[in-house]
Amino acid sequence: MTSAERPAAVLPPELIARFAAIVGERYAITDPNEIAPYLTEERNLYQGRSQLVLRPGSTAEVAAICRLATETRTPLVPQGGNTGLVGGQTPHHGEVVLSLRRLDKIRDVDVASNTMTCEAGVVLATAQARAAEVDRLFPLSLGAEGSCTIGGNLSTNAGGTTALAYGVARDLALGVEAVLADGRIVNGLSKLKKDNTGYDLRDLFIGAEGTLGIITAAVLKLFPKPRAVETAFVALGSPEAALKLLAIAQREAAGTLTSFELIADICIDFCVRHGPNIRAPLPSRPPWSVLMEISSQRDDARDTLEKILGDAMEQGVVDDAVFAASLDQRNAFWTLREVISPVQKYEGGSIKHDVSVPVASVPQFITEANAAVTQLIPGARPFPFGHLGDGNIHYNVSQPVGADKAAFLARWQDVHDTVHEIVAKFGGSISAEHGIGVMKRDELPHFKDATALAVMRTLKATLDPLNILNPGKVV
Ligand code: FAD
């Protein structure tokens, strides 16, 4: 997939100099070699173009950049850690890249209020570590946490592996500071849980993928740090069995069930063959596995997990299970989970989906999608895994063994159309957690309620009438 080949607008040197004067020469990058990392992304699906990357160091500098961009009608593409998976952070048409990574201060940690105020460029792992230092948990957790940023997490409304218990990024922010296209600053850094003073602007910026404003800081929610975490890798015969196990686990563990990840055997097979020192966690190779975790304030996490698995085995739901006996083993389980998607590249082309359906519909969705995809491309290898507890399946498809990679990837849209139609049939979403970006922009009108989309476009036109902020993304 490539960026559309529209010619990029050329920035006059005087304009580059005016932008550079805002951030300082050092933080206005014009050298193509230094710009290059801002133009590619994780999966090498998109190659952007840009003459200028700006790295502001304060909200005031972001505001000044937006003012000048509006005055000169210069489009901006906000970028955090550049780990997005839908091409939202890439300058496809020569836009100026607005990198927020230098906004990396944690402004305030308020233990009594259980809040932490982070600037947009704080890396997620840094926010997690700072919370841990004060005996608190910032629960958002995803494979890219070593490089993605709080601003990017909020702008994509990221999900991850703990959404089951703690919610998605939207649920984890109390307030947001954002800069509008015209440079005005919305100071919404509220620590309040209860604030019914009109429209919730915070929720406008969250999940907007940088199209309505630039998030410069946010007040995040903190939680008590769990005293005990217990993890198990569980063997099952089918997604239906996994659903039954989920019901047992939710009955026994309620809010302490923090992760419930469904994994097809083909995923484990690829990990073992291509991953870094990955071993299959279970002695047998079941068709399906679940990686589940319980995090509790009390010492009973192990008892709870044993009770869940004991009940499930008695009912014939679970075939086998192994508990993480040490932190190393727990980390090994999670490493396997995190490399599932990256190892697919060693088996040729893969077409990826990030979809959600009602939790109860996941098994039927997988059955129907498998049948449709293999009918469309005989020999294609469905590769489903993901957050079953959230109904969010990464329904990936690997190319047939020995097939031509380019020919397989040329079917990307056919496969997406096929899978997304099945998702729609179940009342699901074509983007569960990665966003729309450019990848799904043209599909959105087909799947989104027409009135909802019209309201989205009205909001965009109202807040960004000159289409300065991340043009061509989402709507
Ligand atoms: P970027 O990639 O830089 O930007 C993403 C979008 O947000 C772009 O549209 C950009 O313009 C906009 N943006 C960035 N910062 C700002 C800002 N301050 N203000 C306004 N707009 C902004 N995602 C999940 O949800 N769950 C997962 O489990 C998950 N796992 C992943 C695993 C791997 C290995 C990788 C590579 C990615 C994964 N992702 C996952 C996707 C990605 O990490 C998330 O979308 C993340 O939230 C993006 O953060 P970022 O800082 O890298 O943002």
XYZ file of C-alpha atoms and ligand atoms in Angstrom:
528
model
C 0.000 0.000 0.000
C 1.455 3.376 -0.926
C 0.542 6.978 -0.267
C -1.444 8.570 -3.066
C 0.945 10.058 -5.579
C -0.394 13.599 -5.389
C 2.545 16.044 -5.779
C 3.674 17.467 -2.449
C 3.385 21.210 -1.909
C 6.808 22.825 -1.657
C 7.390 24.957 1.442
C 9.090 28.282 0.684
C 12.352 28.795 2.628
C 10.924 31.901 4.358
C 8.055 29.824 5.747
C 10.421 27.121 6.975
C 12.430 29.878 8.676
C 9.295 31.254 10.394
C 8.385 27.799 11.741
C 11.998 27.205 12.805
C 12.005 30.486 14.705
C 9.202 29.134 16.918
C 10.963 25.951 18.050
C 14.599 26.979 17.505
C 16.801 25.855 14.585
C 17.861 22.723 16.431
C 14.312 21.430 16.634
C 13.281 22.206 13.062
C 14.557 19.242 11.053
C 15.111 19.749 7.330
C 17.866 17.194 6.641
C 16.234 14.361 4.615
C 18.273 11.720 6.464
C 17.033 12.956 9.825
C 13.490 13.290 8.534
C 13.439 9.732 7.136
C 12.420 7.908 10.375
C 9.319 10.125 10.653
C 8.164 9.037 7.190
C 8.097 5.248 7.527
C 6.147 3.149 9.997
C 6.179 -0.203 11.752
C 4.729 -2.354 8.976
C 6.319 -0.528 6.039
C 2.872 -0.112 4.513
C 3.234 3.629 4.013
C 6.035 5.893 2.879
C 5.443 9.564 3.644
C 6.980 12.762 2.315
C 7.887 15.917 4.194
C 10.363 18.782 4.039
C 10.053 19.739 7.674
C 9.689 18.105 11.075
C 8.981 20.442 13.990
C 9.747 19.330 17.536
C 8.139 21.873 19.892
C 9.110 21.864 23.567
C 5.994 23.435 25.085
C 2.258 23.883 24.633
C 2.898 27.546 23.806
C 5.182 26.508 20.925
C 2.535 24.072 19.634
C 0.006 26.922 19.753
C 2.348 29.247 17.843
C 2.936 26.560 15.189
C -0.825 26.084 14.737
C -1.368 29.857 14.476
C 1.259 30.136 11.753
C -0.062 27.018 10.001
C -3.538 28.548 9.905
C -2.232 31.927 8.740
C -0.283 30.294 5.899
C -2.659 27.365 5.290
C 0.098 24.853 5.957
C -1.169 21.365 6.811
C 0.264 19.610 9.886
C 0.484 15.915 10.751
C 0.812 15.310 14.497
C 3.058 12.425 15.458
C 3.889 10.775 18.791
C 5.811 7.508 18.944
C 5.023 6.667 15.298
C 3.696 3.213 16.235
C 0.225 3.716 14.743
C -0.974 0.946 12.440
C -3.362 2.773 10.087
C -1.130 5.428 8.500
C -2.576 8.284 10.596
C 0.786 9.686 11.701
C 2.354 9.654 8.226
C 2.603 12.840 6.094
C 1.291 11.413 2.847
C 1.310 14.681 0.877
C 4.323 16.603 2.089
C 2.660 18.017 5.235
C 4.794 19.383 8.067
C 5.287 16.745 10.766
C 4.515 18.034 14.253
C 6.385 15.644 16.546
C 5.170 15.866 20.144
C 7.929 13.736 21.626
C 9.744 16.620 23.340
C 6.641 17.321 25.414
C 7.790 14.615 27.800
C 7.282 16.023 31.289
C 5.171 14.422 33.954
C 3.773 17.637 35.375
C 2.099 16.300 38.479
C 1.478 13.084 40.406
C -1.383 13.408 42.884
C -1.445 10.217 44.917
C -4.431 11.224 47.045
C -6.538 12.020 43.977
C -5.101 9.027 42.077
C -4.158 11.160 39.092
C -1.038 11.859 37.051
C -0.726 14.781 34.637
C 1.459 13.849 31.670
C 2.486 15.795 28.627
C 1.629 14.260 25.272
C 5.118 12.977 24.463
C 5.558 10.931 27.630
C 6.222 7.350 26.557
C 3.590 4.954 27.882
C 6.185 2.755 29.666
C 7.545 5.867 31.425
C 4.051 6.753 32.655
C 3.569 3.177 33.904
C 6.938 3.273 35.712
C 6.221 6.646 37.354
C 2.883 5.335 38.632
C 4.613 2.247 40.043
C 7.091 4.461 41.929
C 4.195 5.850 43.980
C 2.650 2.404 44.443
C -0.016 2.988 41.834
C -0.916 1.387 38.515
C -1.439 3.107 35.186
C -3.019 0.094 33.523
C -2.881 0.845 29.793
C -0.624 -1.829 28.317
C 0.235 -2.658 24.708
C 3.022 -4.202 22.686
C 4.326 -0.800 21.599
C 4.441 0.629 25.141
C 8.211 1.185 24.982
C 7.782 3.796 22.250
C 4.152 4.905 21.912
C 3.187 8.119 23.692
C 0.312 9.240 25.890
C -0.771 11.741 23.207
C -0.835 8.983 20.589
C -2.617 6.599 22.951
C -5.368 9.114 23.596
C -5.594 10.225 19.969
C -6.124 6.614 18.869
C -8.121 5.680 21.997
C -5.774 2.696 22.388
C -7.041 -0.538 23.930
C -4.476 -3.218 24.723
C -4.449 -6.190 27.031
C -6.015 -4.745 30.198
C -9.062 -3.037 28.695
C -11.195 -5.887 30.026
C -10.783 -4.622 33.591
C -9.714 -0.985 33.267
C -11.207 0.164 29.968
C -9.601 1.783 26.925
C -7.531 4.997 26.859
C -10.725 7.102 26.870
C -11.697 5.551 30.207
C -8.294 6.340 31.669
C -8.228 10.109 31.094
C -10.001 12.649 33.287
C -8.918 15.747 31.412
C -7.139 16.861 28.277
C -5.244 19.992 27.228
C -5.432 20.536 23.466
C -4.405 23.127 20.917
C -6.932 23.996 18.206
C -6.054 24.539 14.557
C -6.141 28.317 15.040
C -3.734 28.105 17.991
C -6.204 28.576 20.835
C -5.562 26.320 23.828
C -8.399 24.368 25.439
C -7.316 23.921 29.044
C -9.267 20.880 30.125
C -6.759 19.495 32.619
C -9.447 18.619 35.125
C -8.878 16.061 37.863
C -12.612 15.776 38.423
C -14.546 12.579 38.077
C -17.774 14.535 38.236
C -18.059 17.655 36.087
C -21.352 18.200 34.307
C -20.739 21.663 32.926
C -21.739 21.072 29.346
C -20.343 19.171 26.407
C -17.430 16.835 27.087
C -14.689 18.310 24.909
C -12.154 15.824 26.258
C -13.976 13.033 24.478
C -13.900 14.991 21.237
C -10.118 15.006 21.120
C -9.726 11.417 22.344
C -9.925 9.047 19.392
C -9.873 11.922 16.861
C -6.450 10.859 15.519
C -5.201 14.435 15.504
C -7.931 15.751 13.200
C -9.677 18.070 15.696
C -6.827 19.353 17.865
C -3.343 18.601 19.112
C -3.364 16.940 22.523
C -0.534 18.475 24.544
C -1.219 17.038 28.010
C -3.706 14.894 29.905
C -4.749 14.025 33.431
C -4.628 10.243 33.717
C -6.342 8.007 36.238
C -4.240 5.875 38.568
C -5.339 2.694 40.327
C -4.106 0.739 43.351
C -1.140 -1.412 42.367
C -2.181 -5.069 42.501
C -0.515 -7.065 45.275
C -0.800 -10.376 43.465
C -0.819 -11.207 39.770
C -1.435 -14.756 38.577
C -1.179 -15.861 34.981
C -2.116 -19.083 33.215
C -1.882 -20.476 29.712
C -4.913 -22.637 29.058
C -5.616 -25.295 26.397
C -9.072 -25.454 24.832
C -10.816 -27.093 21.923
C -12.635 -24.109 20.430
C -13.532 -20.419 20.731
C -16.913 -21.590 22.129
C -15.046 -23.272 24.990
C -13.054 -20.067 25.509
C -16.318 -18.157 25.839
C -17.507 -20.616 28.501
C -14.202 -20.213 30.345
C -14.632 -16.431 30.191
C -18.058 -16.717 31.800
C -16.688 -18.896 34.615
C -13.741 -16.529 35.117
C -15.964 -13.438 35.244
C -18.267 -15.130 37.732
C -15.385 -16.068 40.040
C -12.982 -13.179 39.547
C -15.251 -10.293 38.520
C -13.158 -7.108 38.162
C -9.892 -8.858 39.027
C -9.858 -10.690 35.677
C -7.529 -8.280 33.905
C -6.631 -10.126 30.684
C -8.221 -12.806 28.569
C -6.437 -13.349 25.264
C -7.580 -15.933 22.729
C -4.851 -17.469 20.554
C -5.243 -19.897 17.624
C -2.635 -22.662 17.392
C -1.246 -21.312 14.102
C -0.126 -18.216 16.044
C 1.815 -20.330 18.534
C 3.239 -22.375 15.679
C 4.600 -19.230 13.948
C 5.961 -17.879 17.268
C 7.803 -21.097 18.063
C 9.247 -21.293 14.557
C 10.232 -17.670 14.127
C 10.115 -15.878 17.495
C 13.113 -15.087 19.699
C 13.580 -18.166 21.967
C 9.862 -18.847 22.173
C 8.714 -22.212 23.498
C 5.159 -23.531 23.366
C 3.832 -22.995 26.917
C 1.845 -26.247 27.039
C 3.146 -29.788 26.502
C 0.295 -30.506 24.101
C -0.576 -28.358 21.077
C -4.277 -27.583 21.486
C -6.210 -25.954 18.642
C -6.875 -22.917 20.818
C -5.284 -21.345 23.895
C -6.208 -18.589 26.300
C -3.693 -16.433 28.132
C -5.495 -15.196 31.223
C -4.457 -13.058 34.140
C -5.912 -12.157 37.504
C -4.662 -9.102 39.395
C -5.823 -8.720 42.962
C -5.311 -6.560 46.029
C -5.597 -9.664 48.174
C -3.525 -12.836 48.413
C -6.243 -14.984 46.926
C -5.420 -14.540 43.230
C -3.883 -17.999 42.931
C -6.846 -19.613 44.715
C -9.265 -17.808 42.417
C -7.401 -18.877 39.292
C -7.228 -22.487 40.514
C -10.948 -22.455 41.272
C -11.764 -21.091 37.794
C -9.643 -23.672 36.022
C -10.812 -26.483 38.336
C -14.456 -25.678 37.607
C -13.725 -25.356 33.876
C -11.948 -28.732 33.780
C -14.779 -30.395 35.671
C -17.226 -29.051 33.102
C -15.039 -30.270 30.248
C -14.373 -26.722 29.055
C -10.604 -26.747 29.544
C -8.242 -29.544 28.515
C -5.033 -28.470 30.211
C -3.435 -25.434 31.841
C -0.080 -24.222 33.059
C 0.413 -21.498 35.682
C 3.271 -19.029 35.460
C 5.505 -20.260 38.289
C 7.803 -17.233 38.236
C 8.017 -13.705 36.904
C 10.259 -15.016 34.122
C 7.628 -17.505 33.061
C 4.920 -14.851 33.151
C 7.111 -12.621 30.991
C 7.679 -15.545 28.594
C 3.902 -15.995 28.209
C 3.449 -12.298 27.464
C 6.432 -12.189 25.104
C 4.784 -14.924 23.081
C 1.578 -12.891 22.993
C 3.411 -9.748 21.906
C 5.364 -11.341 19.044
C 2.333 -13.027 17.489
C 1.700 -10.241 15.016
C 5.346 -9.416 14.126
C 6.324 -13.069 13.431
C 3.725 -13.319 10.698
C 6.115 -11.592 8.313
C 8.379 -14.674 8.270
C 5.581 -16.613 6.570
C 5.153 -14.134 3.709
C 2.376 -11.623 3.243
C -0.338 -11.080 5.807
C -3.565 -9.128 5.659
C -4.550 -7.803 9.080
C -7.839 -6.784 10.610
C -8.555 -5.103 13.929
C -12.241 -5.755 14.448
C -14.722 -6.150 17.259
C -18.035 -7.929 17.542
C -20.238 -8.569 20.573
C -18.320 -10.978 22.827
C -20.964 -13.690 22.405
C -20.585 -13.545 18.605
C -16.809 -14.093 18.487
C -16.915 -17.879 17.840
C -19.473 -17.562 15.043
C -17.609 -14.615 13.557
C -14.371 -16.638 13.423
C -16.131 -19.638 11.850
C -17.770 -17.527 9.151
C -14.685 -15.423 8.451
C -12.488 -18.545 8.130
C -14.906 -20.078 5.637
C -15.238 -16.881 3.593
C -11.530 -16.077 3.464
C -10.457 -19.587 2.464
C -13.147 -19.649 -0.188
C -11.902 -16.310 -1.522
C -8.247 -17.397 -1.496
C -7.852 -21.177 -1.306
C -4.956 -22.070 0.984
C -5.023 -18.720 2.804
C -4.215 -19.256 6.466
C -6.552 -17.508 8.955
C -4.554 -16.320 11.959
C -7.030 -15.093 14.596
C -5.987 -13.912 18.057
C -6.855 -11.113 20.420
C -8.770 -9.705 23.291
C -11.722 -12.101 23.519
C -12.950 -10.450 26.709
C -13.472 -7.230 24.722
C -14.840 -8.958 21.606
C -11.760 -7.559 19.814
C -10.136 -10.054 17.463
C -7.102 -9.351 15.334
C -8.366 -11.421 12.471
C -5.196 -11.718 10.424
C -4.712 -13.871 7.366
C -1.370 -15.274 6.167
C -0.735 -16.062 2.533
C -0.949 -19.656 1.278
C 2.325 -21.551 1.663
C 4.541 -20.862 -1.350
C 2.177 -18.277 -2.855
C 3.392 -15.069 -4.452
C 3.464 -12.435 -1.719
C 2.679 -9.459 -3.959
C -0.234 -11.271 -5.604
C -1.619 -12.166 -2.176
C -1.284 -8.611 -0.854
C -2.968 -7.294 -3.990
C -6.127 -8.975 -2.629
C -5.956 -6.799 0.533
C -9.148 -4.884 -0.194
C -11.088 -8.001 -1.284
C -10.175 -9.726 1.970
C -10.983 -6.618 4.034
C -14.351 -6.245 2.308
C -15.183 -9.886 2.941
C -14.218 -9.831 6.622
C -15.724 -6.421 7.316
C -19.083 -7.440 5.819
C -19.196 -10.333 8.299
C -18.222 -7.966 11.113
C -21.063 -5.644 10.110
C -23.507 -8.527 10.068
C -22.747 -9.126 13.745
C -23.105 -5.409 14.582
C -19.360 -5.050 15.033
C -16.740 -2.400 14.286
C -14.147 -2.356 11.484
C -11.702 -0.642 13.838
C -11.689 -1.865 17.419
C -8.566 -0.126 18.676
C -6.156 1.031 15.960
C -8.293 3.796 14.452
C -9.213 4.775 10.900
C -6.209 6.807 9.685
C -5.985 6.492 5.920
C -6.227 2.716 5.869
C -9.956 2.555 6.573
C -11.033 6.096 5.675
C -12.675 5.141 2.400
C -14.450 2.184 3.993
C -15.872 4.215 6.872
C -18.856 5.661 4.945
C -19.947 2.135 4.100
C -19.975 0.950 7.709
C -20.666 4.049 9.831
C -24.128 5.425 10.425
C -24.607 8.179 7.825
C -25.902 10.741 10.318
C -23.054 10.023 12.736
C -20.559 10.531 9.914
C -22.251 13.788 8.896
C -21.974 15.057 12.499
C -18.286 14.069 12.516
C -17.735 16.084 9.333
C -19.578 19.065 10.824
C -17.319 18.948 13.889
C -14.221 18.773 11.701
C -15.379 21.740 9.587
C -16.210 23.757 12.705
C -12.988 23.161 14.611
C -10.650 23.037 11.624
C -12.340 24.936 8.765
C -9.123 25.209 6.729
C -8.348 21.487 7.111
C -4.947 22.132 8.695
C -4.886 19.226 11.152
C -4.089 15.802 9.731
C -5.948 16.356 6.462
C -7.228 13.293 4.651
C -7.368 11.166 7.783
C -10.500 9.605 9.350
C -13.190 11.680 7.567
P 1.422 7.798 16.501
O 1.592 6.511 15.794
O 2.557 8.740 16.432
O 0.099 8.497 16.054
C -1.119 7.809 15.996
C -2.247 8.789 15.622
O -2.433 9.749 16.651
C -1.971 9.585 14.366
O -3.181 9.847 13.708
C -1.376 10.876 14.877
O -1.561 11.951 13.973
C -2.142 11.075 16.163
N -1.399 11.744 17.240
C -0.263 11.325 17.857
N 0.037 12.136 18.870
C -0.917 13.102 18.890
C -1.168 14.237 19.728
N -0.383 14.533 20.757
N -2.256 15.004 19.462
C -3.082 14.706 18.428
N -2.896 13.649 17.617
C -1.825 12.858 17.857
N -2.849 -0.290 19.663
C -3.805 -0.671 20.527
O -4.793 0.049 20.690
N -3.728 -1.851 21.217
C -2.664 -2.675 21.105
O -2.628 -3.728 21.732
C -1.605 -2.278 20.217
N -0.505 -3.040 20.093
C 0.493 -2.637 19.257
C 1.643 -3.420 19.168
C 2.677 -3.032 18.327
C 3.914 -3.883 18.237
C 2.560 -1.842 17.557
C 3.667 -1.380 16.652
C 1.437 -1.067 17.654
C 0.388 -1.445 18.497
N -0.763 -0.669 18.632
C -1.754 -1.051 19.494
C -0.937 0.564 17.822
C -0.251 1.826 18.416
O 0.777 1.494 19.293
C -1.273 2.680 19.137
O -2.192 3.187 18.184
C -0.684 3.867 19.899
O -1.687 4.427 20.709
C -0.092 4.953 19.004
O 0.679 5.846 19.805
P 1.858 6.694 19.152
O 2.375 7.642 20.183
O 2.853 5.815 18.533
O 1.071 7.520 18.060
